[in-house]
Amino acid sequence: MGTAGALALGMALALMYIVLRNYTYPAVEEPFFSDPSLFWLFVVGLIEGTILFVFYTYLVPWYKIAGLGFIVAIVFGMITELSKLIVLNLKRYAGRSDTIFYGFGIGLGLGTSMGFGLIYYYAGRLETDVLSWVIITIMAMQNIFLHAGTGIRIGEGVARRKSAEFFMLALFTNALFQVLITPTFMLSATSDMYWLIYVTMTMALIAVVVNLYVMVCKKLPIIVSEVLKYEGKKRGDIPGL
């Protein structure tokens, strides 16, 4: 449990620092979001992620059924995205530029709990060799990156007052990830197609990393600028612009 916590929380805090450092003090005099609000939504994400992971452990046997596994995985992905939307869709967050960062916070919290759960759950069930630890850690990293990225997307939708449209974009990203990662559960170590696990896991990791990179490095400054204009505000210190 200690190892799981150190790995998952360590990756999450490192990602939080990298993404948010240019949007808060001392990089800017006026932060683009409230630190207490971000922290509490991160905690909400941790709680949601814990509940969802417990639910996930009951779904694992269904993932192994050919055909049905993909459907179950996609439905579970939809539930994880809905859990973020339900919280962010509160009236207090609608049309606000800082909601984009709160989406990142709740997504990161949810991903951290899922990552922690995956490491703790599988480390006790697999042979603890180096390759097993690498695979488990990558699975945890995938979930942290996935939910951080889709959290920003959902936060953008609420900030733009287009929740349904951007929820569907987040759901598409999650569904793609679920399709790529499900063969990991379907194929046994004795299968002739076992090599496919490494291919799909690599593709899934690339997909979530690219999505997060695009959302943070390419789109985040533009999104913040546009939503600030909707609010009737203008700032000349938006990082990347």
PDB file of C-alpha atoms in Angstrom:
ATOM      1  CA  MET A   1       0.000   0.000   0.000  1.00  0.00           C
ATOM      2  CA  GLY A   2       2.847   2.373   0.789  1.00  0.00           C
ATOM      3  CA  THR A   3       4.483   1.684  -2.566  1.00  0.00           C
ATOM      4  CA  ALA A   4       1.179   2.180  -4.384  1.00  0.00           C
ATOM      5  CA  GLY A   5       0.572   5.479  -2.606  1.00  0.00           C
ATOM      6  CA  ALA A   6       4.092   6.752  -3.232  1.00  0.00           C
ATOM      7  CA  LEU A   7       4.001   5.918  -6.937  1.00  0.00           C
ATOM      8  CA  ALA A   8       0.497   7.184  -7.702  1.00  0.00           C
ATOM      9  CA  LEU A   9       0.613  10.305  -5.549  1.00  0.00           C
ATOM     10  CA  GLY A  10       4.164  11.084  -6.633  1.00  0.00           C
ATOM     11  CA  MET A  11       3.195  10.987 -10.327  1.00  0.00           C
ATOM     12  CA  ALA A  12       0.081  13.081  -9.640  1.00  0.00           C
ATOM     13  CA  LEU A  13       1.893  15.788  -7.683  1.00  0.00           C
ATOM     14  CA  ALA A  14       4.640  15.984 -10.308  1.00  0.00           C
ATOM     15  CA  LEU A  15       2.018  16.405 -13.041  1.00  0.00           C
ATOM     16  CA  MET A  16       0.127  18.992 -10.978  1.00  0.00           C
ATOM     17  CA  TYR A  17       3.293  21.054 -10.570  1.00  0.00           C
ATOM     18  CA  ILE A  18       4.202  20.845 -14.258  1.00  0.00           C
ATOM     19  CA  VAL A  19       0.731  21.834 -15.472  1.00  0.00           C
ATOM     20  CA  LEU A  20      -0.158  24.540 -12.936  1.00  0.00           C
ATOM     21  CA  ARG A  21       3.148  26.209 -12.085  1.00  0.00           C
ATOM     22  CA  ASN A  22       2.789  28.940 -14.741  1.00  0.00           C
ATOM     23  CA  TYR A  23      -0.805  29.764 -13.785  1.00  0.00           C
ATOM     24  CA  THR A  24      -0.353  30.574 -10.118  1.00  0.00           C
ATOM     25  CA  TYR A  25       1.878  32.582  -7.763  1.00  0.00           C
ATOM     26  CA  PRO A  26       4.805  33.353  -8.061  1.00  0.00           C
ATOM     27  CA  ALA A  27       4.728  32.919 -11.862  1.00  0.00           C
ATOM     28  CA  VAL A  28       1.794  35.373 -12.051  1.00  0.00           C
ATOM     29  CA  GLU A  29       0.732  37.981  -9.516  1.00  0.00           C
ATOM     30  CA  GLU A  30      -2.952  37.041  -9.767  1.00  0.00           C
ATOM     31  CA  PRO A  31      -3.492  33.241  -9.929  1.00  0.00           C
ATOM     32  CA  PHE A  32      -5.879  31.930 -12.558  1.00  0.00           C
ATOM     33  CA  PHE A  33      -7.638  29.722 -10.001  1.00  0.00           C
ATOM     34  CA  SER A  34      -8.206  29.343  -6.279  1.00  0.00           C
ATOM     35  CA  ASP A  35      -5.746  26.966  -4.596  1.00  0.00           C
ATOM     36  CA  PRO A  36      -8.266  25.868  -1.883  1.00  0.00           C
ATOM     37  CA  SER A  37     -10.951  25.150  -4.518  1.00  0.00           C
ATOM     38  CA  LEU A  38      -8.504  23.168  -6.628  1.00  0.00           C
ATOM     39  CA  PHE A  39      -7.371  21.205  -3.580  1.00  0.00           C
ATOM     40  CA  TRP A  40     -10.907  20.315  -2.513  1.00  0.00           C
ATOM     41  CA  LEU A  41     -11.874  19.224  -5.997  1.00  0.00           C
ATOM     42  CA  PHE A  42      -8.729  17.105  -6.091  1.00  0.00           C
ATOM     43  CA  VAL A  43      -9.949  15.497  -2.842  1.00  0.00           C
ATOM     44  CA  VAL A  44     -13.422  14.998  -4.351  1.00  0.00           C
ATOM     45  CA  GLY A  45     -11.713  13.287  -7.288  1.00  0.00           C
ATOM     46  CA  LEU A  46      -9.801  11.034  -4.890  1.00  0.00           C
ATOM     47  CA  ILE A  47     -13.052  10.003  -3.196  1.00  0.00           C
ATOM     48  CA  GLU A  48     -14.843   9.420  -6.498  1.00  0.00           C
ATOM     49  CA  GLY A  49     -11.881   7.460  -7.825  1.00  0.00           C
ATOM     50  CA  THR A  50     -11.816   5.231  -4.751  1.00  0.00           C
ATOM     51  CA  ILE A  51     -15.508   4.397  -5.096  1.00  0.00           C
ATOM     52  CA  LEU A  52     -15.161   3.810  -8.829  1.00  0.00           C
ATOM     53  CA  PHE A  53     -12.140   1.573  -8.366  1.00  0.00           C
ATOM     54  CA  VAL A  54     -14.037  -0.646  -5.932  1.00  0.00           C
ATOM     55  CA  PHE A  55     -16.758  -0.883  -8.578  1.00  0.00           C
ATOM     56  CA  TYR A  56     -14.099  -1.635 -11.190  1.00  0.00           C
ATOM     57  CA  THR A  57     -12.792  -4.647  -9.242  1.00  0.00           C
ATOM     58  CA  TYR A  58     -16.227  -6.279  -9.629  1.00  0.00           C
ATOM     59  CA  LEU A  59     -16.147  -5.621 -13.376  1.00  0.00           C
ATOM     60  CA  VAL A  60     -12.711  -7.146 -14.040  1.00  0.00           C
ATOM     61  CA  PRO A  61     -14.063 -10.691 -14.705  1.00  0.00           C
ATOM     62  CA  TRP A  62     -16.402  -9.232 -17.355  1.00  0.00           C
ATOM     63  CA  TYR A  63     -13.462  -7.577 -19.117  1.00  0.00           C
ATOM     64  CA  LYS A  64     -12.130 -11.037 -19.947  1.00  0.00           C
ATOM     65  CA  ILE A  65     -15.179 -12.007 -22.020  1.00  0.00           C
ATOM     66  CA  ALA A  66     -14.512 -11.472 -25.716  1.00  0.00           C
ATOM     67  CA  GLY A  67     -16.748  -8.782 -27.195  1.00  0.00           C
ATOM     68  CA  LEU A  68     -18.590  -8.038 -23.964  1.00  0.00           C
ATOM     69  CA  GLY A  69     -15.377  -6.821 -22.341  1.00  0.00           C
ATOM     70  CA  PHE A  70     -15.170  -3.846 -24.688  1.00  0.00           C
ATOM     71  CA  ILE A  71     -18.762  -2.831 -23.936  1.00  0.00           C
ATOM     72  CA  VAL A  72     -18.265  -3.095 -20.167  1.00  0.00           C
ATOM     73  CA  ALA A  73     -15.025  -1.095 -20.392  1.00  0.00           C
ATOM     74  CA  ILE A  74     -16.627   1.696 -22.431  1.00  0.00           C
ATOM     75  CA  VAL A  75     -19.612   1.897 -20.063  1.00  0.00           C
ATOM     76  CA  PHE A  76     -17.237   2.122 -17.106  1.00  0.00           C
ATOM     77  CA  GLY A  77     -15.339   4.886 -18.899  1.00  0.00           C
ATOM     78  CA  MET A  78     -18.606   6.769 -19.417  1.00  0.00           C
ATOM     79  CA  ILE A  79     -19.378   6.503 -15.700  1.00  0.00           C
ATOM     80  CA  THR A  80     -15.968   7.956 -14.776  1.00  0.00           C
ATOM     81  CA  GLU A  81     -16.519  10.935 -17.080  1.00  0.00           C
ATOM     82  CA  LEU A  82     -20.066  11.467 -15.773  1.00  0.00           C
ATOM     83  CA  SER A  83     -18.738  11.554 -12.211  1.00  0.00           C
ATOM     84  CA  LYS A  84     -16.592  14.588 -13.136  1.00  0.00           C
ATOM     85  CA  LEU A  85     -19.349  16.297 -15.077  1.00  0.00           C
ATOM     86  CA  ILE A  86     -21.895  15.966 -12.255  1.00  0.00           C
ATOM     87  CA  VAL A  87     -19.616  17.866  -9.861  1.00  0.00           C
ATOM     88  CA  LEU A  88     -18.388  20.501 -12.326  1.00  0.00           C
ATOM     89  CA  ASN A  89     -21.841  21.142 -13.749  1.00  0.00           C
ATOM     90  CA  LEU A  90     -22.905  22.916 -10.568  1.00  0.00           C
ATOM     91  CA  LYS A  91     -24.049  26.483 -11.146  1.00  0.00           C
ATOM     92  CA  ARG A  92     -21.063  27.942  -9.274  1.00  0.00           C
ATOM     93  CA  TYR A  93     -18.652  26.660 -11.947  1.00  0.00           C
ATOM     94  CA  ALA A  94     -20.599  27.509 -15.118  1.00  0.00           C
ATOM     95  CA  GLY A  95     -19.055  30.117 -17.426  1.00  0.00           C
ATOM     96  CA  ARG A  96     -15.940  30.625 -15.303  1.00  0.00           C
ATOM     97  CA  SER A  97     -12.398  30.407 -16.643  1.00  0.00           C
ATOM     98  CA  ASP A  98     -11.058  28.830 -13.436  1.00  0.00           C
ATOM     99  CA  THR A  99     -13.393  25.849 -13.947  1.00  0.00           C
ATOM    100  CA  ILE A 100     -10.940  24.584 -16.556  1.00  0.00           C
ATOM    101  CA  PHE A 101      -8.341  24.132 -13.815  1.00  0.00           C
ATOM    102  CA  TYR A 102     -10.863  22.596 -11.441  1.00  0.00           C
ATOM    103  CA  GLY A 103     -11.650  20.043 -14.145  1.00  0.00           C
ATOM    104  CA  PHE A 104      -7.964  19.186 -14.177  1.00  0.00           C
ATOM    105  CA  GLY A 105      -8.004  18.934 -10.369  1.00  0.00           C
ATOM    106  CA  ILE A 106     -10.946  16.563 -10.084  1.00  0.00           C
ATOM    107  CA  GLY A 107      -9.693  14.497 -13.013  1.00  0.00           C
ATOM    108  CA  LEU A 108      -6.227  14.240 -11.501  1.00  0.00           C
ATOM    109  CA  GLY A 109      -7.691  13.162  -8.162  1.00  0.00           C
ATOM    110  CA  LEU A 110      -9.839  10.499  -9.788  1.00  0.00           C
ATOM    111  CA  GLY A 111      -6.908   9.254 -11.864  1.00  0.00           C
ATOM    112  CA  THR A 112      -4.668   9.138  -8.790  1.00  0.00           C
ATOM    113  CA  SER A 113      -7.113   6.909  -6.898  1.00  0.00           C
ATOM    114  CA  MET A 114      -7.489   4.652  -9.923  1.00  0.00           C
ATOM    115  CA  GLY A 115      -3.707   4.487 -10.290  1.00  0.00           C
ATOM    116  CA  PHE A 116      -3.234   3.739  -6.592  1.00  0.00           C
ATOM    117  CA  GLY A 117      -5.895   1.046  -6.750  1.00  0.00           C
ATOM    118  CA  LEU A 118      -4.399  -0.609  -9.820  1.00  0.00           C
ATOM    119  CA  ILE A 119      -0.932  -0.811  -8.266  1.00  0.00           C
ATOM    120  CA  TYR A 120      -2.245  -2.128  -4.933  1.00  0.00           C
ATOM    121  CA  TYR A 121      -4.706  -4.556  -6.554  1.00  0.00           C
ATOM    122  CA  TYR A 122      -2.419  -6.130  -9.130  1.00  0.00           C
ATOM    123  CA  ALA A 123       0.872  -6.046  -7.217  1.00  0.00           C
ATOM    124  CA  GLY A 124      -0.557  -8.608  -4.803  1.00  0.00           C
ATOM    125  CA  ARG A 125      -1.814 -10.850  -7.622  1.00  0.00           C
ATOM    126  CA  LEU A 126       1.056 -10.863 -10.108  1.00  0.00           C
ATOM    127  CA  GLU A 127       4.608 -12.108  -9.843  1.00  0.00           C
ATOM    128  CA  THR A 128       6.584  -9.183  -8.472  1.00  0.00           C
ATOM    129  CA  ASP A 129       9.272  -9.232 -11.140  1.00  0.00           C
ATOM    130  CA  VAL A 130      10.576  -6.121 -12.844  1.00  0.00           C
ATOM    131  CA  LEU A 131       8.381  -6.484 -15.946  1.00  0.00           C
ATOM    132  CA  SER A 132       5.227  -6.855 -13.848  1.00  0.00           C
ATOM    133  CA  TRP A 133       6.030  -3.688 -11.928  1.00  0.00           C
ATOM    134  CA  VAL A 134       6.695  -1.812 -15.166  1.00  0.00           C
ATOM    135  CA  ILE A 135       3.321  -2.903 -16.594  1.00  0.00           C
ATOM    136  CA  ILE A 136       1.438  -2.032 -13.407  1.00  0.00           C
ATOM    137  CA  THR A 137       3.110   1.371 -13.162  1.00  0.00           C
ATOM    138  CA  ILE A 138       2.295   2.129 -16.802  1.00  0.00           C
ATOM    139  CA  MET A 139      -1.352   1.204 -16.181  1.00  0.00           C
ATOM    140  CA  ALA A 140      -1.445   3.614 -13.235  1.00  0.00           C
ATOM    141  CA  MET A 141       0.249   6.345 -15.281  1.00  0.00           C
ATOM    142  CA  GLN A 142      -2.249   5.832 -18.098  1.00  0.00           C
ATOM    143  CA  ASN A 143      -5.183   6.466 -15.766  1.00  0.00           C
ATOM    144  CA  ILE A 144      -3.609   9.561 -14.234  1.00  0.00           C
ATOM    145  CA  PHE A 145      -2.872  11.077 -17.646  1.00  0.00           C
ATOM    146  CA  LEU A 146      -6.246  10.029 -19.081  1.00  0.00           C
ATOM    147  CA  HIS A 147      -8.416  11.545 -16.364  1.00  0.00           C
ATOM    148  CA  ALA A 148      -6.329  14.697 -16.039  1.00  0.00           C
ATOM    149  CA  GLY A 149      -6.771  15.315 -19.769  1.00  0.00           C
ATOM    150  CA  THR A 150     -10.481  14.519 -19.939  1.00  0.00           C
ATOM    151  CA  GLY A 151     -11.005  16.549 -16.759  1.00  0.00           C
ATOM    152  CA  ILE A 152      -9.645  19.627 -18.543  1.00  0.00           C
ATOM    153  CA  ARG A 153     -11.942  18.883 -21.483  1.00  0.00           C
ATOM    154  CA  ILE A 154     -15.035  18.634 -19.274  1.00  0.00           C
ATOM    155  CA  GLY A 155     -13.974  21.741 -17.354  1.00  0.00           C
ATOM    156  CA  GLU A 156     -13.697  23.555 -20.682  1.00  0.00           C
ATOM    157  CA  GLY A 157     -17.224  22.498 -21.603  1.00  0.00           C
ATOM    158  CA  VAL A 158     -18.665  23.811 -18.341  1.00  0.00           C
ATOM    159  CA  ALA A 159     -16.660  27.030 -18.671  1.00  0.00           C
ATOM    160  CA  ARG A 160     -18.000  27.541 -22.207  1.00  0.00           C
ATOM    161  CA  ARG A 161     -21.532  26.504 -21.127  1.00  0.00           C
ATOM    162  CA  LYS A 162     -21.410  23.636 -23.616  1.00  0.00           C
ATOM    163  CA  SER A 163     -21.235  20.728 -21.174  1.00  0.00           C
ATOM    164  CA  ALA A 164     -22.851  18.055 -23.353  1.00  0.00           C
ATOM    165  CA  GLU A 165     -20.675  18.778 -26.399  1.00  0.00           C
ATOM    166  CA  PHE A 166     -17.371  18.652 -24.542  1.00  0.00           C
ATOM    167  CA  PHE A 167     -18.485  15.710 -22.413  1.00  0.00           C
ATOM    168  CA  MET A 168     -18.850  13.733 -25.647  1.00  0.00           C
ATOM    169  CA  LEU A 169     -15.297  14.706 -26.653  1.00  0.00           C
ATOM    170  CA  ALA A 170     -13.997  13.510 -23.279  1.00  0.00           C
ATOM    171  CA  LEU A 171     -16.039  10.326 -23.608  1.00  0.00           C
ATOM    172  CA  PHE A 172     -14.573   9.638 -27.050  1.00  0.00           C
ATOM    173  CA  THR A 173     -11.042   9.901 -25.634  1.00  0.00           C
ATOM    174  CA  ASN A 174     -11.926   7.604 -22.739  1.00  0.00           C
ATOM    175  CA  ALA A 175     -13.650   5.101 -25.033  1.00  0.00           C
ATOM    176  CA  LEU A 176     -10.590   4.950 -27.297  1.00  0.00           C
ATOM    177  CA  PHE A 177      -8.418   4.279 -24.260  1.00  0.00           C
ATOM    178  CA  GLN A 178     -10.759   1.543 -23.011  1.00  0.00           C
ATOM    179  CA  VAL A 179     -10.749  -0.208 -26.395  1.00  0.00           C
ATOM    180  CA  LEU A 180      -6.942  -0.171 -26.458  1.00  0.00           C
ATOM    181  CA  ILE A 181      -6.459  -1.353 -22.883  1.00  0.00           C
ATOM    182  CA  THR A 182      -9.114  -4.116 -22.756  1.00  0.00           C
ATOM    183  CA  PRO A 183      -6.991  -6.766 -24.595  1.00  0.00           C
ATOM    184  CA  THR A 184      -4.713  -6.663 -21.533  1.00  0.00           C
ATOM    185  CA  PHE A 185      -7.460  -8.460 -19.607  1.00  0.00           C
ATOM    186  CA  MET A 186      -8.589 -10.787 -22.391  1.00  0.00           C
ATOM    187  CA  LEU A 187      -5.280 -12.409 -23.338  1.00  0.00           C
ATOM    188  CA  SER A 188      -3.561 -14.951 -21.111  1.00  0.00           C
ATOM    189  CA  ALA A 189       0.190 -15.390 -20.821  1.00  0.00           C
ATOM    190  CA  THR A 190      -0.067 -18.666 -22.773  1.00  0.00           C
ATOM    191  CA  SER A 191      -1.888 -17.113 -25.717  1.00  0.00           C
ATOM    192  CA  ASP A 192      -0.137 -16.867 -29.074  1.00  0.00           C
ATOM    193  CA  MET A 193      -1.428 -13.293 -29.275  1.00  0.00           C
ATOM    194  CA  TYR A 194       0.049 -12.232 -25.908  1.00  0.00           C
ATOM    195  CA  TRP A 195       2.419  -9.842 -27.717  1.00  0.00           C
ATOM    196  CA  LEU A 196      -0.666  -7.781 -28.589  1.00  0.00           C
ATOM    197  CA  ILE A 197      -0.865  -6.646 -24.953  1.00  0.00           C
ATOM    198  CA  TYR A 198       2.421  -4.739 -25.279  1.00  0.00           C
ATOM    199  CA  VAL A 199       1.291  -3.166 -28.547  1.00  0.00           C
ATOM    200  CA  THR A 200      -2.100  -1.992 -27.260  1.00  0.00           C
ATOM    201  CA  MET A 201      -0.698  -0.822 -23.913  1.00  0.00           C
ATOM    202  CA  THR A 202       1.909   1.250 -25.745  1.00  0.00           C
ATOM    203  CA  MET A 203      -0.751   2.689 -28.039  1.00  0.00           C
ATOM    204  CA  ALA A 204      -2.972   3.504 -25.055  1.00  0.00           C
ATOM    205  CA  LEU A 205      -0.109   5.266 -23.272  1.00  0.00           C
ATOM    206  CA  ILE A 206       0.738   7.272 -26.391  1.00  0.00           C
ATOM    207  CA  ALA A 207      -2.932   8.227 -26.811  1.00  0.00           C
ATOM    208  CA  VAL A 208      -3.359   9.605 -23.273  1.00  0.00           C
ATOM    209  CA  VAL A 209       0.032  11.365 -23.307  1.00  0.00           C
ATOM    210  CA  VAL A 210      -0.721  13.052 -26.644  1.00  0.00           C
ATOM    211  CA  ASN A 211      -4.201  14.051 -25.476  1.00  0.00           C
ATOM    212  CA  LEU A 212      -2.857  15.567 -22.260  1.00  0.00           C
ATOM    213  CA  TYR A 213      -0.023  17.331 -24.097  1.00  0.00           C
ATOM    214  CA  VAL A 214      -2.446  18.871 -26.597  1.00  0.00           C
ATOM    215  CA  MET A 215      -4.851  19.978 -23.866  1.00  0.00           C
ATOM    216  CA  VAL A 216      -2.155  21.487 -21.627  1.00  0.00           C
ATOM    217  CA  CYS A 217       0.458  22.829 -24.033  1.00  0.00           C
ATOM    218  CA  LYS A 218      -1.575  23.683 -27.116  1.00  0.00           C
ATOM    219  CA  LYS A 219      -5.145  24.407 -26.045  1.00  0.00           C
ATOM    220  CA  LEU A 220      -5.114  25.475 -22.382  1.00  0.00           C
ATOM    221  CA  PRO A 221      -3.780  29.043 -22.918  1.00  0.00           C
ATOM    222  CA  ILE A 222      -6.233  29.614 -25.784  1.00  0.00           C
ATOM    223  CA  ILE A 223      -9.172  28.192 -23.825  1.00  0.00           C
ATOM    224  CA  VAL A 224      -8.399  30.371 -20.795  1.00  0.00           C
ATOM    225  CA  SER A 225      -8.114  33.458 -22.999  1.00  0.00           C
ATOM    226  CA  GLU A 226     -11.409  32.780 -24.784  1.00  0.00           C
ATOM    227  CA  VAL A 227     -13.384  32.054 -21.616  1.00  0.00           C
ATOM    228  CA  LEU A 228     -11.987  35.190 -19.962  1.00  0.00           C
ATOM    229  CA  LYS A 229     -13.352  37.168 -22.913  1.00  0.00           C
ATOM    230  CA  TYR A 230     -16.763  35.561 -22.340  1.00  0.00           C
ATOM    231  CA  GLU A 231     -16.535  36.831 -18.769  1.00  0.00           C
ATOM    232  CA  GLY A 232     -15.666  40.316 -20.024  1.00  0.00           C
ATOM    233  CA  LYS A 233     -12.103  40.087 -18.736  1.00  0.00           C
ATOM    234  CA  LYS A 234      -8.739  40.405 -20.420  1.00  0.00           C
ATOM    235  CA  ARG A 235      -5.307  39.424 -19.181  1.00  0.00           C
ATOM    236  CA  GLY A 236      -1.937  39.875 -20.801  1.00  0.00           C
ATOM    237  CA  ASP A 237      -0.075  37.345 -18.665  1.00  0.00           C
ATOM    238  CA  ILE A 238      -1.579  34.085 -19.955  1.00  0.00           C
ATOM    239  CA  PRO A 239       1.314  31.612 -20.308  1.00  0.00           C
ATOM    240  CA  GLY A 240       1.930  30.584 -23.909  1.00  0.00           C
ATOM    241  CA  LEU A 241       0.143  33.561 -25.490  1.00  0.00           C
TER     242      LEU A 241
END
